[in-house]
Short mmCIF file of C-alpha atoms and ligand atoms in Angstrom, two decimals:
data_model
loop_
_atom_site.label_atom_id
_atom_site.label_comp_id
_atom_site.label_asym_id
_atom_site.label_seq_id
_atom_site.Cartn_x
_atom_site.Cartn_y
_atom_site.Cartn_z
CA MET J 1 137.88 61.71 37.54
CA SER J 2 139.18 61.13 34.25
CA VAL J 3 142.26 59.39 34.27
CA LYS J 4 144.31 57.38 31.47
CA PHE J 5 143.82 53.81 31.16
CA TYR J 6 146.84 52.01 29.77
CA ARG J 7 144.24 49.76 28.03
CA GLU J 8 141.81 52.16 25.98
CA GLU J 9 139.30 49.55 25.92
CA HIS J 10 139.23 49.72 29.69
CA GLN J 11 138.39 53.58 29.93
CA VAL J 12 135.96 54.29 32.94
CA PRO J 13 135.53 57.18 35.40
CA LEU J 14 137.33 56.60 38.32
CA GLU J 15 136.14 57.48 42.21
CA MET J 16 138.22 59.30 44.02
CA HIS J 17 136.59 57.98 47.15
CA LYS J 18 136.02 54.68 48.46
CA VAL J 19 133.05 53.23 50.15
CA ARG J 20 133.00 52.86 53.86
CA VAL J 21 129.50 52.26 55.03
CA VAL J 22 127.32 50.09 52.86
CA GLN J 23 123.44 49.19 52.91
CA LYS J 24 121.98 46.25 51.69
CA LEU J 25 119.59 46.50 48.54
CA ASN J 26 117.00 43.94 47.25
CA LEU J 27 115.93 43.16 43.92
CA LEU J 28 112.07 41.25 44.07
CA PRO J 29 111.08 38.70 41.45
CA VAL J 30 109.66 40.46 38.59
CA GLU J 31 105.99 39.30 39.65
CA GLU J 32 106.47 41.19 42.86
CA ARG J 33 107.85 44.15 40.97
CA LEU J 34 104.44 44.20 38.65
CA LYS J 35 102.60 43.97 42.31
CA ALA J 36 104.64 46.86 43.88
CA ILE J 37 104.06 49.30 40.97
CA GLN J 38 100.36 48.73 40.62
CA ALA J 39 100.22 48.98 44.30
CA ALA J 40 101.71 52.15 43.81
CA GLY J 41 99.76 53.49 41.12
CA ASN J 42 102.20 53.68 38.57
CA ASN J 43 103.67 56.43 40.40
CA THR J 44 107.02 55.61 41.18
CA PHE J 45 106.94 58.07 44.33
CA LEU J 46 104.95 56.04 45.83
CA LEU J 47 106.99 52.80 45.51
CA GLN J 48 108.49 51.53 49.03
CA ASN J 49 112.62 52.02 49.36
CA HIS J 50 112.47 47.99 50.42
CA ASP J 51 110.98 47.09 46.59
CA ILE J 52 113.65 48.95 44.67
CA TYR J 53 116.93 47.93 43.43
CA MET J 54 118.27 51.31 42.12
CA ASP J 55 117.03 54.25 43.46
CA MET J 56 117.50 56.87 40.81
CA LEU J 57 114.63 59.02 41.67
CA THR J 58 116.31 61.99 42.80
CA ASP J 59 119.65 63.29 43.22
CA SER J 60 117.61 65.28 46.32
CA GLY J 61 118.85 64.60 49.89
CA VAL J 62 120.25 61.09 48.68
CA ASN J 63 123.84 62.14 48.18
CA ALA J 64 126.52 59.62 49.94
CA MET J 65 128.03 62.00 52.89
CA SER J 66 131.92 61.84 53.44
CA ASP J 67 133.44 60.78 56.71
CA ARG J 68 134.56 64.68 57.15
CA GLN J 69 130.90 65.24 56.99
CA THR J 70 129.58 62.61 59.35
CA ALA J 71 132.53 64.05 61.75
CA ALA J 72 131.56 67.59 61.58
CA MET J 73 128.05 66.26 62.61
CA HIS J 74 129.12 65.51 65.75
CA LEU J 75 130.44 68.66 66.72
CA ALA J 76 126.97 70.34 66.46
CA ASP J 77 126.31 72.92 68.84
CA ASP J 78 122.90 72.96 69.87
CA SER J 79 121.18 76.16 71.19
CA TYR J 80 118.37 78.00 69.74
CA ALA J 81 120.13 80.93 68.71
CA GLY J 82 123.51 81.90 68.25
CA SER J 83 125.27 78.65 67.86
CA GLU J 84 128.72 77.96 67.04
CA THR J 85 127.35 75.57 63.98
CA PHE J 86 125.57 78.38 62.13
CA ASN J 87 129.18 80.44 62.20
CA ARG J 88 130.77 77.46 60.73
CA LEU J 89 127.92 77.71 58.04
CA LYS J 90 128.38 81.11 57.22
CA LYS J 91 132.07 80.99 57.07
CA ALA J 92 131.96 78.09 54.44
CA VAL J 93 129.07 80.15 52.39
CA LYS J 94 131.62 82.74 52.68
CA ALA J 95 134.46 80.53 51.47
CA VAL J 96 132.12 79.83 48.46
CA PHE J 97 130.40 82.63 47.18
CA GLY J 98 132.54 85.10 48.78
CA THR J 99 129.27 86.60 50.52
CA ASP J 100 128.73 87.58 54.44
CA ASP J 101 125.24 87.35 55.13
CA LEU J 102 122.95 84.26 54.40
CA LEU J 103 119.64 82.86 55.65
CA PRO J 104 119.21 79.33 56.30
CA ALA J 105 116.19 77.83 55.34
CA HIS J 106 115.11 73.81 55.45
CA GLN J 107 115.29 73.18 52.01
CA GLY J 108 115.22 74.87 48.52
CA ARG J 109 111.71 75.42 48.12
CA ALA J 110 111.50 77.39 51.29
CA CYS J 111 113.93 79.82 49.73
CA GLU J 112 111.25 80.08 46.88
CA ASN J 113 108.45 80.30 48.77
CA ILE J 114 110.50 83.22 50.57
CA LEU J 115 111.38 84.98 47.40
CA ALA J 116 107.82 84.66 45.61
CA GLU J 117 106.59 86.28 48.90
CA ALA J 118 108.60 89.00 48.88
CA PHE J 119 108.61 89.78 45.45
CA VAL J 120 105.98 88.21 43.12
CA LYS J 121 102.91 90.74 43.21
CA PRO J 122 99.83 89.56 41.17
CA GLY J 123 100.47 90.21 37.56
CA GLN J 124 103.62 90.37 37.34
CA VAL J 125 105.73 87.87 35.59
CA ALA J 126 109.01 85.59 36.61
CA ILE J 127 111.62 85.32 33.83
CA MET J 128 113.80 82.54 33.95
CA ASN J 129 115.66 79.85 31.55
CA PHE J 130 113.57 77.09 32.57
CA HIS J 131 110.85 76.85 35.29
CA PHE J 132 111.45 73.96 38.30
CA THR J 133 108.31 72.75 39.62
CA THR J 134 108.49 73.91 43.26
CA THR J 135 109.53 77.31 41.86
CA LYS J 136 106.65 77.65 39.50
CA ALA J 137 103.86 76.64 42.24
CA HIS J 138 105.52 79.46 44.46
CA VAL J 139 105.23 81.80 41.60
CA THR J 140 101.71 81.19 40.63
CA ARG J 141 100.37 80.80 44.16
CA CYS J 142 101.29 84.69 44.51
CA GLY J 143 99.42 85.59 41.76
CA GLY J 144 102.66 85.67 38.93
CA ASP J 145 103.28 84.12 35.75
CA VAL J 146 106.48 82.30 34.46
CA ILE J 147 107.88 82.84 31.41
CA GLU J 148 110.72 80.69 29.93
CA LEU J 149 113.37 82.05 27.77
CA VAL J 150 115.77 79.05 27.10
CA ALA J 151 117.80 79.20 24.16
CA LYS J 152 115.85 77.18 21.36
CA LYS J 153 118.82 74.17 21.58
CA GLY J 154 117.69 73.76 25.21
CA LEU J 155 114.63 71.82 23.80
CA GLU J 156 116.62 69.88 21.35
CA PRO J 157 116.84 66.20 22.50
CA GLN J 158 119.89 65.52 20.65
CA SER J 159 122.34 67.99 20.22
CA ASP J 160 126.25 68.71 20.93
CA ASP J 161 125.56 72.30 21.95
CA PRO J 162 127.43 72.25 25.30
CA PHE J 163 125.39 74.87 27.38
CA LYS J 164 121.89 73.92 26.47
CA GLY J 165 120.48 75.71 29.65
CA ASP J 166 121.56 79.13 28.29
CA PHE J 167 119.14 82.04 27.84
CA ASP J 168 118.11 83.20 24.62
CA LEU J 169 119.49 86.82 25.60
CA ASP J 170 117.95 89.08 22.63
CA LEU J 171 114.42 87.29 23.65
CA LEU J 172 115.42 88.29 27.43
CA ARG J 173 115.83 91.91 26.10
CA SER J 174 112.90 91.85 23.91
CA THR J 175 110.73 90.25 27.22
CA ILE J 176 111.54 92.66 29.68
CA GLU J 177 111.12 95.88 27.14
CA GLN J 178 107.55 94.15 26.16
CA TYR J 179 106.18 93.81 29.68
CA GLY J 180 108.19 96.57 31.25
CA PRO J 181 110.93 96.46 33.92
CA GLU J 182 108.15 96.98 36.59
CA LYS J 183 106.11 94.16 35.87
CA VAL J 184 109.16 91.62 35.90
CA ALA J 185 109.15 90.38 39.80
CA PHE J 186 112.75 89.06 39.03
CA VAL J 187 114.52 87.25 36.24
CA ARG J 188 115.85 83.67 37.94
CA VAL J 189 118.63 81.59 36.20
CA GLU J 190 118.78 78.11 37.10
CA ALA J 191 121.90 76.41 37.14
CA GLY J 192 121.96 72.77 35.67
CA THR J 193 118.46 73.41 34.26
CA ASN J 194 116.74 70.79 36.14
CA LEU J 195 113.61 70.00 33.89
CA ILE J 196 115.54 69.61 30.40
CA GLY J 197 118.03 67.12 31.46
CA GLY J 198 120.28 68.81 33.81
CA GLN J 199 121.48 70.89 30.91
CA PRO J 200 124.13 73.52 32.46
CA VAL J 201 124.31 77.75 31.68
CA SER J 202 127.69 79.05 30.23
CA LEU J 203 129.32 81.61 32.60
CA ALA J 204 129.08 83.96 30.03
CA ASN J 205 125.56 83.23 29.54
CA MET J 206 125.06 83.81 33.38
CA LEU J 207 126.82 86.95 33.65
CA ALA J 208 125.45 88.52 30.82
CA VAL J 209 121.52 87.80 32.30
CA ALA J 210 122.84 89.55 35.43
CA ASP J 211 124.45 92.77 33.20
CA ILE J 212 120.80 93.14 31.48
CA CYS J 213 119.06 92.70 34.29
CA HIS J 214 121.41 95.21 36.03
CA ASP J 215 120.70 97.77 32.86
CA TYR J 216 117.04 97.20 33.64
CA GLY J 217 117.05 97.63 37.28
CA ILE J 218 115.54 93.97 37.71
CA LEU J 219 116.47 91.87 40.23
CA SER J 220 118.69 88.68 39.34
CA VAL J 221 118.51 85.48 41.17
CA LEU J 222 120.53 82.57 40.73
CA ASP J 223 119.19 79.09 41.45
CA ALA J 224 122.38 77.28 42.53
CA SER J 225 120.83 74.13 43.66
CA LEU J 226 122.74 72.39 40.42
CA LEU J 227 126.16 74.62 40.47
CA GLN J 228 128.08 72.19 41.80
CA ASP J 229 127.66 69.68 37.93
CA ASN J 230 127.46 73.28 36.45
CA VAL J 231 130.33 74.48 37.64
CA TYR J 232 132.02 71.20 36.53
CA PHE J 233 130.83 71.66 33.48
CA MET J 234 132.06 75.61 33.10
CA LYS J 235 135.58 73.70 33.83
CA THR J 236 135.66 71.61 30.99
CA ARG J 237 133.50 72.76 28.41
CA GLU J 238 133.62 76.64 28.46
CA ALA J 239 137.36 78.00 27.43
CA GLN J 240 137.52 80.91 29.77
CA CYS J 241 136.57 78.81 32.70
CA LYS J 242 139.40 76.11 32.06
CA TYR J 243 142.17 77.73 33.94
CA MET J 244 139.79 79.26 36.54
CA THR J 245 139.42 77.62 40.24
CA THR J 246 136.13 76.16 40.90
CA LYS J 247 136.31 78.75 43.46
CA GLU J 248 137.03 81.92 41.42
CA ILE J 249 133.75 80.83 39.28
CA TYR J 250 131.38 80.61 42.34
CA HIS J 251 132.86 84.15 44.09
CA LEU J 252 132.25 85.70 40.30
CA LEU J 253 128.57 84.53 40.13
CA ALA J 254 128.16 85.78 43.30
CA GLY J 255 129.47 89.27 42.69
CA LYS J 256 127.19 89.65 39.89
CA MET J 257 123.97 88.22 41.12
CA ASP J 258 121.83 90.15 43.46
CA LEU J 259 120.15 86.82 45.45
CA ILE J 260 121.71 83.43 45.28
CA TYR J 261 119.52 80.19 46.67
CA PHE J 262 119.90 76.89 46.80
CA SER J 263 118.74 73.66 48.17
CA SER J 264 121.25 71.64 49.97
CA ARG J 265 119.68 68.18 49.46
CA LYS J 266 121.79 68.95 46.07
CA LEU J 267 124.46 71.65 46.88
CA GLY J 268 126.30 70.33 49.67
CA PHE J 269 125.28 66.31 49.54
CA ALA J 270 123.37 66.81 52.72
CA ARG J 271 120.00 68.57 54.18
CA GLY J 272 118.97 72.24 53.95
CA GLY J 273 119.18 75.49 52.09
CA ALA J 274 120.04 79.08 52.50
CA ILE J 275 119.54 82.42 50.58
CA THR J 276 122.95 84.41 50.42
CA SER J 277 123.83 87.79 48.66
CA ARG J 278 126.57 90.41 48.51
CA ASN J 279 123.73 93.24 49.07
CA PRO J 280 123.22 93.15 53.06
CA ALA J 281 119.92 95.38 52.46
CA LEU J 282 118.20 92.50 50.14
CA ILE J 283 119.15 90.26 53.06
CA LYS J 284 117.19 92.29 55.47
CA SER J 285 114.31 92.75 54.25
CA LEU J 286 113.89 89.13 53.57
CA MET J 287 115.04 88.59 57.18
CA GLU J 288 111.37 88.77 58.77
CA TYR J 289 110.10 85.67 56.97
CA ILE J 290 112.66 82.79 58.21
CA PRO J 291 111.32 83.15 61.95
CA LEU J 292 107.95 83.13 60.37
CA TYR J 293 108.16 79.90 58.23
CA GLU J 294 111.20 78.73 58.95
CA GLY J 295 112.74 78.90 62.17
CA PHE J 296 115.45 81.07 64.24
CA LEU J 297 117.75 83.01 62.04
CA THR J 298 120.59 80.82 63.03
CA TYR J 299 118.91 77.72 61.94
CA GLY J 300 116.62 78.20 59.83
CA GLY J 301 114.14 74.83 60.33
CA MET J 302 117.28 72.71 59.71
CA ASP J 303 118.76 70.37 62.50
CA VAL J 304 122.07 71.70 64.09
CA ARG J 305 123.58 68.04 62.61
CA SER J 306 122.27 69.09 59.36
CA ILE J 307 124.02 72.45 59.33
CA GLU J 308 127.14 71.16 60.00
CA SER J 309 126.82 68.43 57.47
CA VAL J 310 126.08 71.34 54.88
CA ALA J 311 129.00 73.30 55.61
CA GLU J 312 131.48 70.71 55.17
CA GLY J 313 129.49 69.68 52.04
CA LEU J 314 129.84 72.98 50.41
CA TYR J 315 133.48 72.80 51.10
CA GLU J 316 133.41 69.70 49.17
CA SER J 317 131.69 71.14 46.41
CA LEU J 318 134.60 73.29 45.42
CA ASP J 319 136.68 70.51 44.98
CA MET J 320 136.56 68.73 41.52
CA ASP J 321 137.67 65.38 42.78
CA TYR J 322 134.30 65.05 44.01
CA ILE J 323 132.07 67.09 41.66
CA SER J 324 133.09 65.32 38.68
CA GLN J 325 131.97 62.06 39.85
CA GLY J 326 128.49 62.36 39.05
CA PRO J 327 128.84 64.08 35.84
CA GLU J 328 131.26 61.63 34.52
CA PHE J 329 129.15 58.56 35.90
CA ILE J 330 125.96 60.13 34.03
CA ALA J 331 128.37 60.61 30.68
CA TYR J 332 128.94 56.82 30.99
CA LEU J 333 125.43 55.71 31.32
CA VAL J 334 124.38 58.29 28.50
CA LYS J 335 127.12 56.60 26.51
CA GLU J 336 126.28 53.15 27.08
CA LEU J 337 122.46 53.94 26.20
CA ASP J 338 123.40 55.94 22.98
CA ASP J 339 125.48 52.93 22.09
CA TYR J 340 122.60 50.80 22.43
CA GLY J 341 120.62 52.82 20.53
CA VAL J 342 118.19 54.12 23.04
CA PRO J 343 116.54 57.79 22.42
CA VAL J 344 118.42 59.73 25.49
CA ILE J 345 119.01 63.46 25.99
CA LYS J 346 122.21 64.48 24.82
CA PRO J 347 124.64 65.98 25.47
CA ALA J 348 124.89 64.28 28.78
CA GLY J 349 124.36 66.84 31.81
CA GLY J 350 124.13 66.57 35.39
CA LEU J 351 121.58 65.34 37.70
CA GLY J 352 121.01 61.92 35.44
CA ALA J 353 120.28 60.07 32.26
CA HIS J 354 116.99 61.38 30.73
CA LEU J 355 115.25 58.77 28.45
CA ASN J 356 113.47 60.52 25.68
CA CYS J 357 110.33 58.59 26.02
CA SER J 358 108.27 60.45 22.77
CA GLU J 359 110.69 58.38 20.82
CA ILE J 360 110.59 55.18 22.97
CA VAL J 361 106.98 54.81 22.81
CA PRO J 362 106.11 57.30 20.15
CA GLU J 363 102.36 55.53 19.94
CA VAL J 364 101.25 56.54 23.13
CA PRO J 365 100.21 60.08 23.17
CA HIS J 366 100.72 62.99 25.71
CA SER J 367 97.51 62.80 27.11
CA GLN J 368 98.22 58.77 28.52
CA TYR J 369 101.39 60.21 29.90
CA PRO J 370 104.50 57.97 27.88
CA ALA J 371 107.45 58.84 30.12
CA ALA J 372 105.51 57.72 33.39
CA ALA J 373 104.47 54.40 30.96
CA VAL J 374 108.40 54.31 30.64
CA GLY J 375 108.59 54.87 34.35
CA ALA J 376 106.62 52.23 35.16
CA ALA J 377 107.70 49.63 32.42
CA LEU J 378 111.60 49.90 33.88
CA TYR J 379 110.75 49.11 37.25
CA ILE J 380 108.94 46.06 36.18
CA ALA J 381 112.28 45.30 34.20
CA GLY J 382 114.80 46.19 36.91
CA GLY J 383 113.52 47.37 40.06
CA ILE J 384 114.88 50.61 39.05
CA ARG J 385 113.14 53.55 39.90
CA GLY J 386 112.96 56.51 37.77
CA MET J 387 111.10 60.16 37.91
CA GLU J 388 108.68 61.10 35.33
CA ARG J 389 109.09 64.53 34.09
CA GLY J 390 106.77 64.91 31.39
CA THR J 391 102.98 66.29 31.14
CA MET J 392 102.64 64.03 34.48
CA SER J 393 104.83 66.70 36.18
CA GLU J 394 103.14 69.42 34.22
CA GLN J 395 100.02 71.65 36.12
CA ARG J 396 96.66 71.61 34.34
CA GLU J 397 95.72 75.35 32.83
CA PRO J 398 93.50 77.20 35.01
CA ASP J 399 90.24 75.73 32.66
CA GLY J 400 91.15 72.02 33.20
CA THR J 401 92.88 71.35 29.71
CA GLU J 402 96.25 69.61 30.40
CA ARG J 403 99.50 71.10 29.33
CA TYR J 404 101.51 68.86 27.44
CA ALA J 405 104.89 68.88 28.17
CA GLU J 406 107.62 69.67 25.62
CA LEU J 407 109.76 67.01 26.54
CA GLU J 408 108.54 63.39 27.84
CA LEU J 409 111.57 62.63 29.60
CA LEU J 410 112.13 59.63 32.50
CA ARG J 411 114.67 60.69 34.30
CA LEU J 412 117.47 58.51 35.94
CA ALA J 413 118.87 60.44 38.74
CA MET J 414 122.68 60.05 39.99
CA PRO J 415 123.00 60.39 43.71
CA ARG J 416 126.21 61.71 43.76
CA ARG J 417 128.61 59.10 45.46
CA VAL J 418 126.46 56.48 45.74
CA PHE J 419 126.56 53.89 42.98
CA THR J 420 128.89 51.70 41.50
CA LEU J 421 129.73 51.42 38.12
CA SER J 422 128.58 47.63 38.03
CA GLN J 423 125.14 48.88 38.88
CA VAL J 424 125.36 51.82 36.21
CA LYS J 425 125.88 48.84 33.53
CA TYR J 426 122.96 47.06 35.02
CA CYS J 427 120.73 49.98 34.58
CA ALA J 428 121.78 50.21 31.12
CA ASP J 429 121.52 46.41 30.25
CA ARG J 430 117.54 46.91 31.67
CA VAL J 431 116.70 49.90 29.78
CA LYS J 432 118.21 48.32 26.72
CA TRP J 433 115.52 45.50 27.49
CA VAL J 434 112.78 47.69 27.79
CA TRP J 435 113.95 49.57 24.66
CA ASP J 436 113.85 45.97 22.99
CA ASN J 437 110.03 45.42 24.18
CA ARG J 438 108.77 48.63 23.81
CA HIS J 439 106.13 47.69 21.47
CA LEU J 440 104.58 46.04 24.45
CA ILE J 441 104.15 49.39 26.39
CA GLY J 442 100.73 51.00 26.24
CA GLY J 443 99.74 54.48 28.44
CA LEU J 444 98.17 55.07 31.52
CA GLN J 445 94.97 57.18 33.10
CA TRP J 446 94.44 58.64 36.35
CA THR J 447 92.53 56.94 38.97
CA GLU J 448 93.08 59.70 41.49
CA GLU J 449 94.37 63.05 40.23
CA PRO J 450 95.24 65.75 42.70
CA SER J 451 94.96 69.56 41.67
CA VAL J 452 98.56 70.77 42.49
CA LEU J 453 101.66 68.77 42.07
CA ARG J 454 100.01 65.90 41.14
CA PHE J 455 102.84 63.94 40.03
CA PHE J 456 103.62 63.58 43.42
CA PHE J 457 100.84 61.74 45.10
CA GLY J 458 98.70 61.33 41.96
CA ARG J 459 97.41 57.50 41.32
CA MET J 460 97.40 55.81 37.60
CA LYS J 461 96.66 52.88 36.43
CA GLU J 462 97.14 50.89 32.89
CA ILE J 463 95.45 51.29 29.95
CA GLY J 464 94.66 47.51 28.99
CA HIS J 465 96.67 44.73 30.07
CA TRP J 466 100.30 45.54 29.06
CA GLN J 467 102.14 45.28 32.18
CA GLU J 468 101.27 41.51 32.70
CA ASP J 469 102.47 40.89 29.18
CA LEU J 470 105.66 42.81 29.98
CA ALA J 471 106.52 40.99 33.31
CA SER J 472 105.49 37.57 31.36
CA LYS J 473 107.93 38.48 28.38
CA PHE J 474 110.62 39.21 31.06
CA ARG J 475 109.88 36.06 32.55
CA GLU J 476 110.52 34.39 28.97
CA ASP J 477 113.51 36.32 28.25
CA PHE J 478 115.16 35.96 32.11
CA GLY J 479 114.10 32.52 32.97
CA ASP J 480 114.07 32.10 36.85
CA SER J 481 116.91 35.12 37.05
CA LEU J 482 115.62 37.75 39.07
C1 PLP T 501 115.80 70.51 44.04
C2 PLP T 501 115.57 71.64 43.15
C3 PLP T 501 114.65 73.02 44.06
C4 PLP T 501 114.01 72.61 45.28
O1 PLP T 501 114.97 72.23 46.15
P1 PLP T 501 114.25 71.09 47.50
O2 PLP T 501 115.31 71.03 48.49
O3 PLP T 501 114.07 70.09 46.90
O4 PLP T 501 113.19 72.23 48.01
C5 PLP T 501 114.92 74.15 43.57
N1 PLP T 501 115.44 74.17 42.09
C6 PLP T 501 116.26 73.23 41.53
C7 PLP T 501 117.08 73.58 40.13
C8 PLP T 501 116.35 72.07 42.13
O5 PLP T 501 116.82 70.97 41.45
#
């Protein structure tokens, strides 16, 4: 929460929670960090948690649970069908979205699998403000193509636009006209646009997209995985939302969109996912997929304890004291980095801070994966694990040519309610060191390249010997300190 500090220079975000369970962290010496990142094939996904000081890989499934969530887990009603636990989830979804029907799934991409199977026919297109990795993989697997219509401002790294995730509405209309509505499987609005820096979509834009879909008879789908950050930004950046309650915003959206799905690894501070809709016929049309892919209709692949924690977490996603913590810590980190002169995506979004690696290592070309290289450098510098969100996270074209990312980003995710502000300051300090030593950073090349979702398990090696040089420079600058 943002409270006013008596001494202006003390102004920091203030947590509206206290820590009651802790986990010990390790900070390895730089020589071991160098070994660890090389053993991981320079892929931060392949690092071991034991070797990491700050895990900023993702905000997925790593958010701290509240006392109420862990307490709720003890109430879990274990039964294959008809459990009380599921009824509590239904009640929570009703409270948050105002919808009566839901289909549980084990995580967000499971919902995407089902939506793609049900609605995407070969040759069709799925229109979105921006793709998400797993969404695109499911749409293309079903023979569809993804079309991205984020407004131009969304791809400008430095901007003061409050809603960089917005659709270009004119382009949406003309694209639908161009393909014909029957060729459009659905239009998907991604709240808190993940891959372009956790940038929010305005309420006005989301509602306009739903209206356009309605006019053309096209299905509108809201990916609400990052909706809690997005709602925080609507409340703090969009005039029409200032005096609305969070609940009113969620309900207004759910009343307009045909389908909503979410990953509870994000929305709900837990694990799991669900599809919901105000339209019972739509839910019914998807029902058969749940027992096929997920599990029975009252658990959908989630264990009952997780369902209890999701239910409780969904109520917490209405609470501004809770949903402000992530965005405010991110804003703090972004400001520190910006003050140091580090190129970072602005304005600060949800999810995490995003380093603009094309500007950090301009001499490393897309074909040598600049964002992955900066990610390896930051791990060597501080035991901090970020996630590459650039060319390495793209998929090659069917003919094997590389698809270069529009933005070469290193994402430093901010798991919700997890880090202290001193850890955030440490992160900013080590990024600053990487920035000051950026001339030492070189490129990477594949040693093992999987054909799909290569960023998850592909391996790379340094081109030349820049990583040893970087580690030696660290030792020079930091003496025998870690
Ligand atoms: C994480 C995420 C997903 C996928 O959710 P999982 O639970 O990780 O499968 C889908 N969409 C968005 C916007 C996400 O951030």
